[in-house]
mmCIF file with all atom_site columns, C-alpha atoms in Angstrom:
data_model
loop_
_atom_site.group_PDB
_atom_site.id
_atom_site.type_symbol
_atom_site.label_atom_id
_atom_site.label_alt_id
_atom_site.label_comp_id
_atom_site.label_asym_id
_atom_site.label_entity_id
_atom_site.label_seq_id
_atom_site.pdbx_PDB_ins_code
_atom_site.Cartn_x
_atom_site.Cartn_y
_atom_site.Cartn_z
_atom_site.occupancy
_atom_site.B_iso_or_equiv
_atom_site.pdbx_formal_charge
_atom_site.auth_seq_id
_atom_site.auth_comp_id
_atom_site.auth_asym_id
_atom_site.auth_atom_id
_atom_site.pdbx_PDB_model_num
ATOM 1   C CA . UNK A 1 1   ? 97.841  111.317 110.542 1.00 68.00 ? 1   UNK A CA 1
ATOM 2   C CA . UNK A 1 2   ? 99.233  108.001 109.326 1.00 67.00 ? 2   UNK A CA 1
ATOM 3   C CA . UNK A 1 3   ? 100.891 107.374 112.672 1.00 73.00 ? 3   UNK A CA 1
ATOM 4   C CA . UNK A 1 4   ? 97.536  107.884 114.414 1.00 75.00 ? 4   UNK A CA 1
ATOM 5   C CA . UNK A 1 5   ? 95.865  105.520 111.932 1.00 75.00 ? 5   UNK A CA 1
ATOM 6   C CA . UNK A 1 6   ? 98.545  102.901 112.656 1.00 77.00 ? 6   UNK A CA 1
ATOM 7   C CA . UNK A 1 7   ? 97.981  103.295 116.391 1.00 82.00 ? 7   UNK A CA 1
ATOM 8   C CA . UNK A 1 8   ? 94.218  102.863 115.873 1.00 83.00 ? 8   UNK A CA 1
ATOM 9   C CA . UNK A 1 9   ? 94.811  99.609  113.999 1.00 83.00 ? 9   UNK A CA 1
ATOM 10  C CA . UNK A 1 10  ? 97.004  98.308  116.811 1.00 87.00 ? 10  UNK A CA 1
ATOM 11  C CA . UNK A 1 11  ? 94.306  99.306  119.297 1.00 90.00 ? 11  UNK A CA 1
ATOM 12  C CA . UNK A 1 12  ? 91.701  97.487  117.167 1.00 90.00 ? 12  UNK A CA 1
ATOM 13  C CA . UNK A 1 13  ? 93.765  94.312  117.347 1.00 92.00 ? 13  UNK A CA 1
ATOM 14  C CA . UNK A 1 14  ? 94.298  94.659  121.094 1.00 93.00 ? 14  UNK A CA 1
ATOM 15  C CA . UNK A 1 15  ? 90.555  95.158  121.655 1.00 93.00 ? 15  UNK A CA 1
ATOM 16  C CA . UNK A 1 16  ? 89.737  91.988  119.749 1.00 94.00 ? 16  UNK A CA 1
ATOM 17  C CA . UNK A 1 17  ? 92.415  90.014  121.594 1.00 93.00 ? 17  UNK A CA 1
ATOM 18  C CA . UNK A 1 18  ? 91.087  91.167  124.962 1.00 94.00 ? 18  UNK A CA 1
ATOM 19  C CA . UNK A 1 19  ? 87.601  89.809  124.295 1.00 92.00 ? 19  UNK A CA 1
ATOM 20  C CA . UNK A 1 20  ? 86.502  86.645  126.010 1.00 92.00 ? 20  UNK A CA 1
ATOM 21  C CA . UNK A 1 21  ? 86.327  83.974  123.390 1.00 92.00 ? 21  UNK A CA 1
ATOM 22  C CA . UNK A 1 22  ? 88.307  81.542  121.354 1.00 93.00 ? 22  UNK A CA 1
ATOM 23  C CA . UNK A 1 23  ? 91.171  82.603  119.067 1.00 95.00 ? 23  UNK A CA 1
ATOM 24  C CA . UNK A 1 24  ? 88.947  82.117  116.006 1.00 95.00 ? 24  UNK A CA 1
ATOM 25  C CA . UNK A 1 25  ? 86.274  84.404  117.482 1.00 95.00 ? 25  UNK A CA 1
ATOM 26  C CA . UNK A 1 26  ? 88.934  86.987  118.301 1.00 95.00 ? 26  UNK A CA 1
ATOM 27  C CA . UNK A 1 27  ? 90.441  86.766  114.809 1.00 95.00 ? 27  UNK A CA 1
ATOM 28  C CA . UNK A 1 28  ? 87.009  87.119  113.189 1.00 94.00 ? 28  UNK A CA 1
ATOM 29  C CA . UNK A 1 29  ? 86.213  90.138  115.358 1.00 93.00 ? 29  UNK A CA 1
ATOM 30  C CA . UNK A 1 30  ? 89.583  91.713  114.619 1.00 92.00 ? 30  UNK A CA 1
ATOM 31  C CA . UNK A 1 31  ? 89.383  91.270  110.837 1.00 90.00 ? 31  UNK A CA 1
ATOM 32  C CA . UNK A 1 32  ? 85.901  92.727  110.719 1.00 90.00 ? 32  UNK A CA 1
ATOM 33  C CA . UNK A 1 33  ? 86.976  95.746  112.789 1.00 88.00 ? 33  UNK A CA 1
ATOM 34  C CA . UNK A 1 34  ? 90.210  96.056  110.806 1.00 86.00 ? 34  UNK A CA 1
ATOM 35  C CA . UNK A 1 35  ? 88.335  96.052  107.503 1.00 84.00 ? 35  UNK A CA 1
ATOM 36  C CA . UNK A 1 36  ? 85.998  98.815  108.625 1.00 82.00 ? 36  UNK A CA 1
ATOM 37  C CA . UNK A 1 37  ? 88.851  100.882 110.090 1.00 80.00 ? 37  UNK A CA 1
ATOM 38  C CA . UNK A 1 38  ? 91.008  100.370 107.011 1.00 77.00 ? 38  UNK A CA 1
ATOM 39  C CA . UNK A 1 39  ? 88.207  101.431 104.674 1.00 74.00 ? 39  UNK A CA 1
ATOM 40  C CA . UNK A 1 40  ? 87.958  104.713 106.576 1.00 71.00 ? 40  UNK A CA 1
ATOM 41  C CA . UNK A 1 41  ? 91.703  105.352 106.350 1.00 66.00 ? 41  UNK A CA 1
ATOM 42  C CA . UNK A 1 42  ? 92.470  104.039 102.857 1.00 62.00 ? 42  UNK A CA 1
ATOM 43  C CA . UNK A 1 43  ? 93.336  107.497 101.501 1.00 59.00 ? 43  UNK A CA 1
ATOM 44  C CA . UNK A 1 44  ? 95.690  108.132 104.421 1.00 59.00 ? 44  UNK A CA 1
ATOM 45  C CA . UNK A 1 45  ? 97.526  104.881 103.671 1.00 60.00 ? 45  UNK A CA 1
ATOM 46  C CA . UNK A 1 46  ? 97.671  105.607 99.950  1.00 60.00 ? 46  UNK A CA 1
ATOM 47  C CA . UNK A 1 47  ? 99.224  109.033 100.479 1.00 55.00 ? 47  UNK A CA 1
ATOM 48  C CA . UNK A 1 48  ? 101.662 107.652 103.072 1.00 58.00 ? 48  UNK A CA 1
ATOM 49  C CA . UNK A 1 49  ? 102.883 104.901 100.733 1.00 60.00 ? 49  UNK A CA 1
ATOM 50  C CA . UNK A 1 50  ? 103.504 107.467 97.993  1.00 62.00 ? 50  UNK A CA 1
ATOM 51  C CA . UNK A 1 51  ? 105.381 109.823 100.317 1.00 63.00 ? 51  UNK A CA 1
ATOM 52  C CA . UNK A 1 52  ? 107.183 107.323 102.559 1.00 64.00 ? 52  UNK A CA 1
ATOM 53  C CA . UNK A 1 53  ? 110.492 107.582 100.728 1.00 69.00 ? 53  UNK A CA 1
ATOM 54  C CA . UNK A 1 54  ? 110.590 111.341 101.405 1.00 69.00 ? 54  UNK A CA 1
ATOM 55  C CA . UNK A 1 55  ? 109.880 111.207 105.143 1.00 68.00 ? 55  UNK A CA 1
ATOM 56  C CA . UNK A 1 56  ? 112.309 111.715 107.999 1.00 74.00 ? 56  UNK A CA 1
ATOM 57  C CA . UNK A 1 57  ? 113.859 108.479 109.259 1.00 76.00 ? 57  UNK A CA 1
ATOM 58  C CA . UNK A 1 58  ? 113.073 109.264 112.921 1.00 77.00 ? 58  UNK A CA 1
ATOM 59  C CA . UNK A 1 59  ? 109.407 109.683 112.048 1.00 74.00 ? 59  UNK A CA 1
ATOM 60  C CA . UNK A 1 60  ? 109.440 106.435 110.071 1.00 77.00 ? 60  UNK A CA 1
ATOM 61  C CA . UNK A 1 61  ? 111.028 104.594 113.010 1.00 81.00 ? 61  UNK A CA 1
ATOM 62  C CA . UNK A 1 62  ? 108.056 105.542 115.195 1.00 79.00 ? 62  UNK A CA 1
ATOM 63  C CA . UNK A 1 63  ? 105.582 104.284 112.600 1.00 78.00 ? 63  UNK A CA 1
ATOM 64  C CA . UNK A 1 64  ? 107.556 101.092 112.021 1.00 82.00 ? 64  UNK A CA 1
ATOM 65  C CA . UNK A 1 65  ? 107.572 100.449 115.772 1.00 87.00 ? 65  UNK A CA 1
ATOM 66  C CA . UNK A 1 66  ? 103.752 100.412 115.763 1.00 83.00 ? 66  UNK A CA 1
ATOM 67  C CA . UNK A 1 67  ? 103.654 98.318  112.583 1.00 83.00 ? 67  UNK A CA 1
ATOM 68  C CA . UNK A 1 68  ? 106.056 95.732  114.005 1.00 88.00 ? 68  UNK A CA 1
ATOM 69  C CA . UNK A 1 69  ? 104.082 95.534  117.248 1.00 90.00 ? 69  UNK A CA 1
ATOM 70  C CA . UNK A 1 70  ? 100.891 95.070  115.250 1.00 88.00 ? 70  UNK A CA 1
ATOM 71  C CA . UNK A 1 71  ? 102.496 92.256  113.204 1.00 90.00 ? 71  UNK A CA 1
ATOM 72  C CA . UNK A 1 72  ? 103.894 90.631  116.362 1.00 93.00 ? 72  UNK A CA 1
ATOM 73  C CA . UNK A 1 73  ? 100.559 90.649  118.179 1.00 93.00 ? 73  UNK A CA 1
ATOM 74  C CA . UNK A 1 74  ? 98.580  89.339  115.213 1.00 94.00 ? 74  UNK A CA 1
ATOM 75  C CA . UNK A 1 75  ? 101.076 86.494  114.796 1.00 95.00 ? 75  UNK A CA 1
ATOM 76  C CA . UNK A 1 76  ? 100.735 85.829  118.538 1.00 96.00 ? 76  UNK A CA 1
ATOM 77  C CA . UNK A 1 77  ? 96.959  85.524  118.194 1.00 95.00 ? 77  UNK A CA 1
ATOM 78  C CA . UNK A 1 78  ? 97.504  82.977  115.433 1.00 95.00 ? 78  UNK A CA 1
ATOM 79  C CA . UNK A 1 79  ? 100.038 81.100  117.580 1.00 96.00 ? 79  UNK A CA 1
ATOM 80  C CA . UNK A 1 80  ? 97.436  80.926  120.371 1.00 95.00 ? 80  UNK A CA 1
ATOM 81  C CA . UNK A 1 81  ? 94.990  79.469  117.883 1.00 95.00 ? 81  UNK A CA 1
ATOM 82  C CA . UNK A 1 82  ? 97.568  76.845  116.910 1.00 94.00 ? 82  UNK A CA 1
ATOM 83  C CA . UNK A 1 83  ? 98.145  75.984  120.559 1.00 94.00 ? 83  UNK A CA 1
ATOM 84  C CA . UNK A 1 84  ? 94.364  75.631  121.047 1.00 92.00 ? 84  UNK A CA 1
ATOM 85  C CA . UNK A 1 85  ? 94.230  73.264  118.080 1.00 92.00 ? 85  UNK A CA 1
ATOM 86  C CA . UNK A 1 86  ? 91.888  75.447  115.992 1.00 93.00 ? 86  UNK A CA 1
ATOM 87  C CA . UNK A 1 87  ? 94.423  77.028  113.583 1.00 94.00 ? 87  UNK A CA 1
ATOM 88  C CA . UNK A 1 88  ? 96.509  74.757  111.411 1.00 93.00 ? 88  UNK A CA 1
ATOM 89  C CA . UNK A 1 89  ? 98.955  76.995  109.605 1.00 91.00 ? 89  UNK A CA 1
ATOM 90  C CA . UNK A 1 90  ? 102.692 76.399  109.332 1.00 92.00 ? 90  UNK A CA 1
ATOM 91  C CA . UNK A 1 91  ? 103.940 79.944  109.845 1.00 94.00 ? 91  UNK A CA 1
ATOM 92  C CA . UNK A 1 92  ? 101.871 82.352  111.981 1.00 94.00 ? 92  UNK A CA 1
ATOM 93  C CA . UNK A 1 93  ? 104.002 85.321  110.915 1.00 93.00 ? 93  UNK A CA 1
ATOM 94  C CA . UNK A 1 94  ? 103.432 84.721  107.210 1.00 92.00 ? 94  UNK A CA 1
ATOM 95  C CA . UNK A 1 95  ? 99.716  84.112  107.854 1.00 91.00 ? 95  UNK A CA 1
ATOM 96  C CA . UNK A 1 96  ? 99.442  87.400  109.761 1.00 91.00 ? 96  UNK A CA 1
ATOM 97  C CA . UNK A 1 97  ? 101.110 89.301  106.922 1.00 88.00 ? 97  UNK A CA 1
ATOM 98  C CA . UNK A 1 98  ? 98.807  87.634  104.382 1.00 87.00 ? 98  UNK A CA 1
ATOM 99  C CA . UNK A 1 99  ? 95.737  88.627  106.400 1.00 87.00 ? 99  UNK A CA 1
ATOM 100 C CA . UNK A 1 100 ? 96.972  92.199  106.705 1.00 85.00 ? 100 UNK A CA 1
ATOM 101 C CA . UNK A 1 101 ? 97.629  92.323  102.964 1.00 80.00 ? 101 UNK A CA 1
ATOM 102 C CA . UNK A 1 102 ? 94.135  91.050  102.151 1.00 77.00 ? 102 UNK A CA 1
ATOM 103 C CA . UNK A 1 103 ? 92.549  93.771  104.214 1.00 74.00 ? 103 UNK A CA 1
ATOM 104 C CA . UNK A 1 104 ? 94.790  96.514  102.806 1.00 68.00 ? 104 UNK A CA 1
ATOM 105 C CA . UNK A 1 105 ? 93.380  95.894  99.308  1.00 64.00 ? 105 UNK A CA 1
ATOM 106 C CA . UNK A 1 106 ? 89.719  95.815  100.278 1.00 59.00 ? 106 UNK A CA 1
ATOM 107 C CA . UNK A 1 107 ? 88.949  99.125  98.584  1.00 56.00 ? 107 UNK A CA 1
ATOM 108 C CA . UNK A 1 108 ? 89.260  97.217  95.305  1.00 59.00 ? 108 UNK A CA 1
ATOM 109 C CA . UNK A 1 109 ? 86.428  94.806  96.107  1.00 59.00 ? 109 UNK A CA 1
ATOM 110 C CA . UNK A 1 110 ? 83.709  95.370  93.561  1.00 57.00 ? 110 UNK A CA 1
ATOM 111 C CA . UNK A 1 111 ? 80.803  93.456  92.120  1.00 60.00 ? 111 UNK A CA 1
ATOM 112 C CA . UNK A 1 112 ? 79.039  94.299  88.838  1.00 60.00 ? 112 UNK A CA 1
ATOM 113 C CA . UNK A 1 113 ? 76.655  96.720  90.597  1.00 67.00 ? 113 UNK A CA 1
ATOM 114 C CA . UNK A 1 114 ? 79.502  98.607  92.306  1.00 65.00 ? 114 UNK A CA 1
ATOM 115 C CA . UNK A 1 115 ? 81.595  98.458  95.450  1.00 70.00 ? 115 UNK A CA 1
ATOM 116 C CA . UNK A 1 116 ? 80.617  95.824  97.981  1.00 73.00 ? 116 UNK A CA 1
ATOM 117 C CA . UNK A 1 117 ? 79.277  97.233  101.262 1.00 78.00 ? 117 UNK A CA 1
ATOM 118 C CA . UNK A 1 118 ? 81.921  97.443  104.001 1.00 76.00 ? 118 UNK A CA 1
ATOM 119 C CA . UNK A 1 119 ? 80.011  95.039  106.278 1.00 82.00 ? 119 UNK A CA 1
ATOM 120 C CA . UNK A 1 120 ? 79.871  92.444  103.510 1.00 81.00 ? 120 UNK A CA 1
ATOM 121 C CA . UNK A 1 121 ? 83.555  92.898  102.750 1.00 78.00 ? 121 UNK A CA 1
ATOM 122 C CA . UNK A 1 122 ? 84.475  92.594  106.426 1.00 81.00 ? 122 UNK A CA 1
ATOM 123 C CA . UNK A 1 123 ? 82.448  89.365  106.782 1.00 83.00 ? 123 UNK A CA 1
ATOM 124 C CA . UNK A 1 124 ? 84.006  87.852  103.643 1.00 82.00 ? 124 UNK A CA 1
ATOM 125 C CA . UNK A 1 125 ? 87.498  88.868  104.767 1.00 81.00 ? 125 UNK A CA 1
ATOM 126 C CA . UNK A 1 126 ? 86.944  87.311  108.191 1.00 85.00 ? 126 UNK A CA 1
ATOM 127 C CA . UNK A 1 127 ? 85.967  84.040  106.496 1.00 84.00 ? 127 UNK A CA 1
ATOM 128 C CA . UNK A 1 128 ? 89.061  84.247  104.275 1.00 82.00 ? 128 UNK A CA 1
ATOM 129 C CA . UNK A 1 129 ? 91.314  85.027  107.260 1.00 85.00 ? 129 UNK A CA 1
ATOM 130 C CA . UNK A 1 130 ? 90.049  81.970  109.109 1.00 88.00 ? 130 UNK A CA 1
ATOM 131 C CA . UNK A 1 131 ? 90.737  79.930  105.985 1.00 83.00 ? 131 UNK A CA 1
ATOM 132 C CA . UNK A 1 132 ? 94.239  81.434  105.764 1.00 83.00 ? 132 UNK A CA 1
ATOM 133 C CA . UNK A 1 133 ? 95.089  80.108  109.222 1.00 88.00 ? 133 UNK A CA 1
ATOM 134 C CA . UNK A 1 134 ? 93.605  76.677  108.513 1.00 87.00 ? 134 UNK A CA 1
ATOM 135 C CA . UNK A 1 135 ? 90.762  77.142  110.990 1.00 89.00 ? 135 UNK A CA 1
ATOM 136 C CA . UNK A 1 136 ? 89.011  74.001  112.115 1.00 81.00 ? 136 UNK A CA 1
ATOM 137 C CA . UNK A 1 137 ? 86.596  74.102  114.993 1.00 75.00 ? 137 UNK A CA 1
ATOM 138 C CA . UNK A 1 138 ? 87.889  72.365  118.098 1.00 66.00 ? 138 UNK A CA 1
ATOM 139 C CA . UNK A 1 139 ? 86.243  69.012  118.733 1.00 65.00 ? 139 UNK A CA 1
ATOM 140 C CA . UNK A 1 140 ? 83.362  69.269  121.164 1.00 64.00 ? 140 UNK A CA 1
ATOM 141 C CA . UNK A 1 141 ? 83.900  67.635  124.481 1.00 63.00 ? 141 UNK A CA 1
ATOM 142 C CA . UNK A 1 142 ? 81.235  66.064  126.631 1.00 58.00 ? 142 UNK A CA 1
ATOM 143 C CA . UNK A 1 143 ? 78.383  63.760  125.779 1.00 52.00 ? 143 UNK A CA 1
#
């Protein structure tokens, strides 16, 4: 089940990266999708993290392969944003891991009245992710 959840997250990233648009639009779309997907699979991740040390190494290698590909592609999206002059972060790999970590803890986002709605969390996380990569809109060209 966790392996399927990991594959879905990779697919979510690939869908966002395939959209027409700027790297910041793709990152925003991805983080919002990722937040919603992660909220649905938070129990799966929690159980996996508790049981990981007991799992077969061959099985873990398959999961790690998907995780590493996910990390690589997210860092690549950030590198594209740097090349386009809209992301201003020193290390795309560290930024991608920070973004992933933010989203992984979203189930803990509460306000005094209770848990924040997933759509609100996903919007706030997208804003934070763009801040984490030093997003600045590209200068407009033309008149």
